[in-house]
């Protein structure tokens, strides 16, 4: 299996409330996995959430401890993949894919005995297409672009960039018709963009009118 862990996070909206998703993007190109067709999740109500429903710094260390210990308790005992977690509406949700639920139920229950302040809930559903992973946990195109932008900024900062120098940002936008492209240009006329190039190429398919701006 050509798989390499690739964990990252992004902020989102779930049920009109602020949420934070931390997920393993490494499954993007190999899922669904045939013998792991059950989506299994654990709901952990937060004890000391922030006003916006996300986890507080005071509780974060305990939540990380629970998560790490839980994965260790499951390790080598069952066939599973841990794909991500959601923090939203004063709860933390841990998402797995498993082949069956009999043993994992017992392992989770046994492990959580020492955390009796947390009243967990467990649920699962048939999900052979991994829709929870692709349609729920995975970011929308806009959220994914924001995540990629953050990674670029993080990389610049790691290399000593103070992020104070102005720099050009290139954008490529594709349209169905030249008229649509002109309407778009009219809309952004006063926003400080410079047109670098305009092209039309039928090999681009339905969106064959390209606009390169910066």
PDB file of C-alpha atoms in Angstrom:
ATOM      1  CA  UNK A   1       0.000   0.000   0.000  1.00  0.00           C
ATOM      2  CA  UNK A   2       1.538   3.292  -1.125  1.00  0.00           C
ATOM      3  CA  UNK A   3       0.715   5.327   1.970  1.00  0.00           C
ATOM      4  CA  UNK A   4       2.535   7.970   3.975  1.00  0.00           C
ATOM      5  CA  UNK A   5       1.068   9.893   6.905  1.00  0.00           C
ATOM      6  CA  UNK A   6       0.348  13.532   6.121  1.00  0.00           C
ATOM      7  CA  UNK A   7      -1.376  15.232   9.040  1.00  0.00           C
ATOM      8  CA  UNK A   8      -2.528  18.838   8.930  1.00  0.00           C
ATOM      9  CA  UNK A   9      -5.347  21.002  10.246  1.00  0.00           C
ATOM     10  CA  UNK A  10      -7.715  23.686   9.053  1.00  0.00           C
ATOM     11  CA  UNK A  11     -10.577  25.744  10.447  1.00  0.00           C
ATOM     12  CA  UNK A  12     -14.094  25.342   9.099  1.00  0.00           C
ATOM     13  CA  UNK A  13     -17.789  25.739   9.844  1.00  0.00           C
ATOM     14  CA  UNK A  14     -19.853  22.734  10.958  1.00  0.00           C
ATOM     15  CA  UNK A  15     -23.556  23.249  11.661  1.00  0.00           C
ATOM     16  CA  UNK A  16     -22.899  27.007  11.473  1.00  0.00           C
ATOM     17  CA  UNK A  17     -20.426  26.773  14.354  1.00  0.00           C
ATOM     18  CA  UNK A  18     -16.659  27.242  14.222  1.00  0.00           C
ATOM     19  CA  UNK A  19     -14.757  23.976  13.922  1.00  0.00           C
ATOM     20  CA  UNK A  20     -11.204  22.696  13.694  1.00  0.00           C
ATOM     21  CA  UNK A  21     -10.341  19.555  11.727  1.00  0.00           C
ATOM     22  CA  UNK A  22      -7.039  17.718  12.070  1.00  0.00           C
ATOM     23  CA  UNK A  23      -6.826  14.906   9.523  1.00  0.00           C
ATOM     24  CA  UNK A  24      -4.483  12.563   7.696  1.00  0.00           C
ATOM     25  CA  UNK A  25      -4.352  13.632   4.046  1.00  0.00           C
ATOM     26  CA  UNK A  26      -2.220  10.557   3.326  1.00  0.00           C
ATOM     27  CA  UNK A  27      -5.329   8.472   2.640  1.00  0.00           C
ATOM     28  CA  UNK A  28      -6.492  10.765  -0.161  1.00  0.00           C
ATOM     29  CA  UNK A  29      -4.973   8.681  -2.956  1.00  0.00           C
ATOM     30  CA  UNK A  30      -5.514   5.175  -1.533  1.00  0.00           C
ATOM     31  CA  UNK A  31      -8.963   5.294   0.057  1.00  0.00           C
ATOM     32  CA  UNK A  32     -11.375   3.664   0.212  1.00  0.00           C
ATOM     33  CA  UNK A  33      -9.663   0.627   1.693  1.00  0.00           C
ATOM     34  CA  UNK A  34     -11.734  -2.427   0.873  1.00  0.00           C
ATOM     35  CA  UNK A  35     -11.596  -4.304   4.188  1.00  0.00           C
ATOM     36  CA  UNK A  36     -12.195  -1.162   6.275  1.00  0.00           C
ATOM     37  CA  UNK A  37     -15.762  -0.298   5.360  1.00  0.00           C
ATOM     38  CA  UNK A  38     -17.120   0.848   8.726  1.00  0.00           C
ATOM     39  CA  UNK A  39     -16.771   4.468   9.810  1.00  0.00           C
ATOM     40  CA  UNK A  40     -16.405   4.532  13.591  1.00  0.00           C
ATOM     41  CA  UNK A  41     -16.322   7.660  15.725  1.00  0.00           C
ATOM     42  CA  UNK A  42     -15.998   8.569  19.378  1.00  0.00           C
ATOM     43  CA  UNK A  43     -17.647  11.717  20.727  1.00  0.00           C
ATOM     44  CA  UNK A  44     -15.943  13.331  23.703  1.00  0.00           C
ATOM     45  CA  UNK A  45     -17.776  16.300  25.307  1.00  0.00           C
ATOM     46  CA  UNK A  46     -15.263  18.938  26.408  1.00  0.00           C
ATOM     47  CA  UNK A  47     -15.137  19.859  30.072  1.00  0.00           C
ATOM     48  CA  UNK A  48     -13.598  23.309  29.686  1.00  0.00           C
ATOM     49  CA  UNK A  49     -14.244  24.537  26.115  1.00  0.00           C
ATOM     50  CA  UNK A  50     -13.615  28.010  24.772  1.00  0.00           C
ATOM     51  CA  UNK A  51     -16.647  30.282  24.269  1.00  0.00           C
ATOM     52  CA  UNK A  52     -16.573  29.460  20.530  1.00  0.00           C
ATOM     53  CA  UNK A  53     -16.795  25.709  21.232  1.00  0.00           C
ATOM     54  CA  UNK A  54     -13.176  24.851  20.434  1.00  0.00           C
ATOM     55  CA  UNK A  55     -10.773  23.316  22.944  1.00  0.00           C
ATOM     56  CA  UNK A  56      -9.112  25.596  25.485  1.00  0.00           C
ATOM     57  CA  UNK A  57      -5.394  25.698  26.198  1.00  0.00           C
ATOM     58  CA  UNK A  58      -6.173  24.524  29.742  1.00  0.00           C
ATOM     59  CA  UNK A  59      -7.772  21.313  28.490  1.00  0.00           C
ATOM     60  CA  UNK A  60      -5.640  20.657  25.398  1.00  0.00           C
ATOM     61  CA  UNK A  61      -2.910  18.715  27.206  1.00  0.00           C
ATOM     62  CA  UNK A  62      -5.466  16.289  28.663  1.00  0.00           C
ATOM     63  CA  UNK A  63      -7.139  15.848  25.268  1.00  0.00           C
ATOM     64  CA  UNK A  64      -3.809  15.054  23.590  1.00  0.00           C
ATOM     65  CA  UNK A  65      -3.065  12.573  26.388  1.00  0.00           C
ATOM     66  CA  UNK A  66      -6.402  10.831  25.820  1.00  0.00           C
ATOM     67  CA  UNK A  67      -5.889  10.710  22.058  1.00  0.00           C
ATOM     68  CA  UNK A  68      -2.323   9.345  22.232  1.00  0.00           C
ATOM     69  CA  UNK A  69      -3.252   6.771  24.869  1.00  0.00           C
ATOM     70  CA  UNK A  70      -6.306   5.664  22.928  1.00  0.00           C
ATOM     71  CA  UNK A  71      -4.283   5.021  19.773  1.00  0.00           C
ATOM     72  CA  UNK A  72      -1.704   3.132  21.807  1.00  0.00           C
ATOM     73  CA  UNK A  73      -4.461   1.011  23.357  1.00  0.00           C
ATOM     74  CA  UNK A  74      -5.726   0.061  19.881  1.00  0.00           C
ATOM     75  CA  UNK A  75      -2.293  -0.448  18.328  1.00  0.00           C
ATOM     76  CA  UNK A  76      -1.612  -3.978  17.011  1.00  0.00           C
ATOM     77  CA  UNK A  77      -4.848  -5.263  18.509  1.00  0.00           C
ATOM     78  CA  UNK A  78      -7.328  -4.543  15.717  1.00  0.00           C
ATOM     79  CA  UNK A  79      -7.360  -3.651  12.038  1.00  0.00           C
ATOM     80  CA  UNK A  80      -8.142   0.074  11.896  1.00  0.00           C
ATOM     81  CA  UNK A  81      -7.091   3.419  10.455  1.00  0.00           C
ATOM     82  CA  UNK A  82      -7.329   6.638  12.412  1.00  0.00           C
ATOM     83  CA  UNK A  83      -8.198   9.331   9.861  1.00  0.00           C
ATOM     84  CA  UNK A  84      -8.871  12.511  11.804  1.00  0.00           C
ATOM     85  CA  UNK A  85     -10.591  14.470  14.511  1.00  0.00           C
ATOM     86  CA  UNK A  86     -13.065  17.329  14.636  1.00  0.00           C
ATOM     87  CA  UNK A  87     -13.442  19.848  17.447  1.00  0.00           C
ATOM     88  CA  UNK A  88     -16.760  21.650  17.232  1.00  0.00           C
ATOM     89  CA  UNK A  89     -19.681  22.738  19.409  1.00  0.00           C
ATOM     90  CA  UNK A  90     -17.793  21.939  22.664  1.00  0.00           C
ATOM     91  CA  UNK A  91     -17.079  18.360  21.600  1.00  0.00           C
ATOM     92  CA  UNK A  92     -14.174  16.437  20.120  1.00  0.00           C
ATOM     93  CA  UNK A  93     -14.867  13.672  17.624  1.00  0.00           C
ATOM     94  CA  UNK A  94     -12.300  10.978  16.750  1.00  0.00           C
ATOM     95  CA  UNK A  95     -12.845   9.223  13.390  1.00  0.00           C
ATOM     96  CA  UNK A  96     -11.666   5.747  12.446  1.00  0.00           C
ATOM     97  CA  UNK A  97     -12.266   3.155   9.751  1.00  0.00           C
ATOM     98  CA  UNK A  98     -12.517  -0.437  10.991  1.00  0.00           C
ATOM     99  CA  UNK A  99     -13.489  -3.869   9.714  1.00  0.00           C
ATOM    100  CA  UNK A 100     -15.806  -4.614  12.665  1.00  0.00           C
ATOM    101  CA  UNK A 101     -16.795  -2.976  15.935  1.00  0.00           C
ATOM    102  CA  UNK A 102     -16.832  -5.811  18.489  1.00  0.00           C
ATOM    103  CA  UNK A 103     -13.268  -5.557  19.762  1.00  0.00           C
ATOM    104  CA  UNK A 104     -12.804  -1.808  19.349  1.00  0.00           C
ATOM    105  CA  UNK A 105     -15.861  -1.135  21.511  1.00  0.00           C
ATOM    106  CA  UNK A 106     -14.286  -3.099  24.361  1.00  0.00           C
ATOM    107  CA  UNK A 107     -10.839  -1.579  23.917  1.00  0.00           C
ATOM    108  CA  UNK A 108     -12.205   1.964  23.907  1.00  0.00           C
ATOM    109  CA  UNK A 109     -14.445   1.338  26.920  1.00  0.00           C
ATOM    110  CA  UNK A 110     -11.627  -0.284  28.901  1.00  0.00           C
ATOM    111  CA  UNK A 111      -9.238   2.543  28.117  1.00  0.00           C
ATOM    112  CA  UNK A 112     -11.662   5.352  29.010  1.00  0.00           C
ATOM    113  CA  UNK A 113     -12.341   3.921  32.501  1.00  0.00           C
ATOM    114  CA  UNK A 114      -9.522   6.084  33.865  1.00  0.00           C
ATOM    115  CA  UNK A 115     -11.116   9.218  32.391  1.00  0.00           C
ATOM    116  CA  UNK A 116     -14.479   9.040  34.108  1.00  0.00           C
ATOM    117  CA  UNK A 117     -14.928  12.809  33.933  1.00  0.00           C
ATOM    118  CA  UNK A 118     -15.492  12.348  30.198  1.00  0.00           C
ATOM    119  CA  UNK A 119     -18.772  10.748  29.175  1.00  0.00           C
ATOM    120  CA  UNK A 120     -18.028   9.441  25.705  1.00  0.00           C
ATOM    121  CA  UNK A 121     -20.448   8.291  23.035  1.00  0.00           C
ATOM    122  CA  UNK A 122     -19.625   5.735  20.346  1.00  0.00           C
ATOM    123  CA  UNK A 123     -21.242   5.349  16.941  1.00  0.00           C
ATOM    124  CA  UNK A 124     -20.550   3.765  13.578  1.00  0.00           C
ATOM    125  CA  UNK A 125     -22.038   3.338  10.112  1.00  0.00           C
ATOM    126  CA  UNK A 126     -21.395   1.429   6.914  1.00  0.00           C
ATOM    127  CA  UNK A 127     -19.226   3.655   4.740  1.00  0.00           C
ATOM    128  CA  UNK A 128     -17.472   1.566   2.107  1.00  0.00           C
ATOM    129  CA  UNK A 129     -16.858   4.661  -0.071  1.00  0.00           C
ATOM    130  CA  UNK A 130     -15.275   6.574   2.839  1.00  0.00           C
ATOM    131  CA  UNK A 131     -17.744   9.433   2.430  1.00  0.00           C
ATOM    132  CA  UNK A 132     -17.122  10.698   5.958  1.00  0.00           C
ATOM    133  CA  UNK A 133     -13.461  11.079   5.039  1.00  0.00           C
ATOM    134  CA  UNK A 134     -13.938  12.609   1.582  1.00  0.00           C
ATOM    135  CA  UNK A 135     -17.231  14.495   1.973  1.00  0.00           C
ATOM    136  CA  UNK A 136     -17.084  15.560   5.616  1.00  0.00           C
ATOM    137  CA  UNK A 137     -13.524  15.682   6.971  1.00  0.00           C
ATOM    138  CA  UNK A 138     -11.827  16.667   3.732  1.00  0.00           C
ATOM    139  CA  UNK A 139     -11.736  20.447   3.162  1.00  0.00           C
ATOM    140  CA  UNK A 140     -13.734  22.222   0.497  1.00  0.00           C
ATOM    141  CA  UNK A 141     -11.708  23.708  -2.400  1.00  0.00           C
ATOM    142  CA  UNK A 142     -11.716  27.105  -0.654  1.00  0.00           C
ATOM    143  CA  UNK A 143     -10.644  25.605   2.683  1.00  0.00           C
ATOM    144  CA  UNK A 144      -7.960  23.537   0.946  1.00  0.00           C
ATOM    145  CA  UNK A 145      -6.579  26.636  -0.777  1.00  0.00           C
ATOM    146  CA  UNK A 146      -6.453  28.426   2.576  1.00  0.00           C
ATOM    147  CA  UNK A 147      -4.581  25.467   4.060  1.00  0.00           C
ATOM    148  CA  UNK A 148      -2.066  25.490   1.195  1.00  0.00           C
ATOM    149  CA  UNK A 149      -1.581  29.256   1.617  1.00  0.00           C
ATOM    150  CA  UNK A 150      -0.833  28.740   5.308  1.00  0.00           C
ATOM    151  CA  UNK A 151       1.751  26.061   4.477  1.00  0.00           C
ATOM    152  CA  UNK A 152       3.500  28.483   2.110  1.00  0.00           C
ATOM    153  CA  UNK A 153       3.591  31.139   4.833  1.00  0.00           C
ATOM    154  CA  UNK A 154       4.825  28.629   7.434  1.00  0.00           C
ATOM    155  CA  UNK A 155       7.595  27.539   5.075  1.00  0.00           C
ATOM    156  CA  UNK A 156       8.664  31.149   4.473  1.00  0.00           C
ATOM    157  CA  UNK A 157       8.777  31.840   8.216  1.00  0.00           C
ATOM    158  CA  UNK A 158      10.872  28.708   8.856  1.00  0.00           C
ATOM    159  CA  UNK A 159      13.404  30.059   6.373  1.00  0.00           C
ATOM    160  CA  UNK A 160      13.615  33.369   8.214  1.00  0.00           C
ATOM    161  CA  UNK A 161      11.200  35.440   6.148  1.00  0.00           C
ATOM    162  CA  UNK A 162       9.642  38.211   8.264  1.00  0.00           C
ATOM    163  CA  UNK A 163       6.670  38.467   5.870  1.00  0.00           C
ATOM    164  CA  UNK A 164       7.003  42.255   5.764  1.00  0.00           C
ATOM    165  CA  UNK A 165       8.117  42.589   2.138  1.00  0.00           C
ATOM    166  CA  UNK A 166       5.402  43.025  -0.491  1.00  0.00           C
ATOM    167  CA  UNK A 167       5.472  40.416  -3.248  1.00  0.00           C
ATOM    168  CA  UNK A 168       3.458  39.543  -6.297  1.00  0.00           C
ATOM    169  CA  UNK A 169       0.850  36.792  -6.137  1.00  0.00           C
ATOM    170  CA  UNK A 170      -0.183  35.135  -9.407  1.00  0.00           C
ATOM    171  CA  UNK A 171      -3.700  33.874 -10.112  1.00  0.00           C
ATOM    172  CA  UNK A 172      -5.010  31.826 -13.044  1.00  0.00           C
ATOM    173  CA  UNK A 173      -8.778  31.946 -13.589  1.00  0.00           C
ATOM    174  CA  UNK A 174     -10.670  29.967 -16.235  1.00  0.00           C
ATOM    175  CA  UNK A 175     -14.005  30.898 -17.859  1.00  0.00           C
ATOM    176  CA  UNK A 176     -16.511  29.340 -20.203  1.00  0.00           C
ATOM    177  CA  UNK A 177     -16.752  32.413 -22.467  1.00  0.00           C
ATOM    178  CA  UNK A 178     -14.778  35.535 -23.275  1.00  0.00           C
ATOM    179  CA  UNK A 179     -17.809  37.539 -22.118  1.00  0.00           C
ATOM    180  CA  UNK A 180     -17.552  35.974 -18.634  1.00  0.00           C
ATOM    181  CA  UNK A 181     -13.863  36.838 -18.543  1.00  0.00           C
ATOM    182  CA  UNK A 182     -14.573  40.466 -19.442  1.00  0.00           C
ATOM    183  CA  UNK A 183     -17.279  40.696 -16.758  1.00  0.00           C
ATOM    184  CA  UNK A 184     -14.795  39.397 -14.203  1.00  0.00           C
ATOM    185  CA  UNK A 185     -12.195  41.953 -15.277  1.00  0.00           C
ATOM    186  CA  UNK A 186     -14.777  44.729 -14.919  1.00  0.00           C
ATOM    187  CA  UNK A 187     -15.510  43.578 -11.357  1.00  0.00           C
ATOM    188  CA  UNK A 188     -11.857  43.619 -10.260  1.00  0.00           C
ATOM    189  CA  UNK A 189     -10.845  46.749 -12.207  1.00  0.00           C
ATOM    190  CA  UNK A 190     -10.338  48.828  -9.049  1.00  0.00           C
ATOM    191  CA  UNK A 191      -8.787  46.049  -6.904  1.00  0.00           C
ATOM    192  CA  UNK A 192      -5.175  46.573  -7.946  1.00  0.00           C
ATOM    193  CA  UNK A 193      -4.712  43.552 -10.212  1.00  0.00           C
ATOM    194  CA  UNK A 194      -2.506  43.596 -13.313  1.00  0.00           C
ATOM    195  CA  UNK A 195      -3.370  41.462 -16.337  1.00  0.00           C
ATOM    196  CA  UNK A 196      -0.393  39.299 -17.286  1.00  0.00           C
ATOM    197  CA  UNK A 197      -1.962  37.219 -20.054  1.00  0.00           C
ATOM    198  CA  UNK A 198      -5.273  36.227 -21.665  1.00  0.00           C
ATOM    199  CA  UNK A 199      -5.522  33.006 -23.639  1.00  0.00           C
ATOM    200  CA  UNK A 200      -8.065  30.773 -25.324  1.00  0.00           C
ATOM    201  CA  UNK A 201      -7.266  27.095 -25.758  1.00  0.00           C
ATOM    202  CA  UNK A 202      -9.925  24.483 -26.610  1.00  0.00           C
ATOM    203  CA  UNK A 203      -7.740  21.782 -25.035  1.00  0.00           C
ATOM    204  CA  UNK A 204      -8.775  23.186 -21.639  1.00  0.00           C
ATOM    205  CA  UNK A 205     -12.281  21.888 -22.293  1.00  0.00           C
ATOM    206  CA  UNK A 206     -15.391  23.679 -21.091  1.00  0.00           C
ATOM    207  CA  UNK A 207     -13.387  26.418 -19.346  1.00  0.00           C
ATOM    208  CA  UNK A 208     -11.200  27.352 -22.302  1.00  0.00           C
ATOM    209  CA  UNK A 209     -10.753  31.099 -21.647  1.00  0.00           C
ATOM    210  CA  UNK A 210      -7.824  31.694 -19.309  1.00  0.00           C
ATOM    211  CA  UNK A 211      -6.934  34.862 -17.444  1.00  0.00           C
ATOM    212  CA  UNK A 212      -3.570  35.280 -15.721  1.00  0.00           C
ATOM    213  CA  UNK A 213      -3.523  38.185 -13.260  1.00  0.00           C
ATOM    214  CA  UNK A 214      -1.224  39.289 -10.425  1.00  0.00           C
TER     215      UNK A 214
END
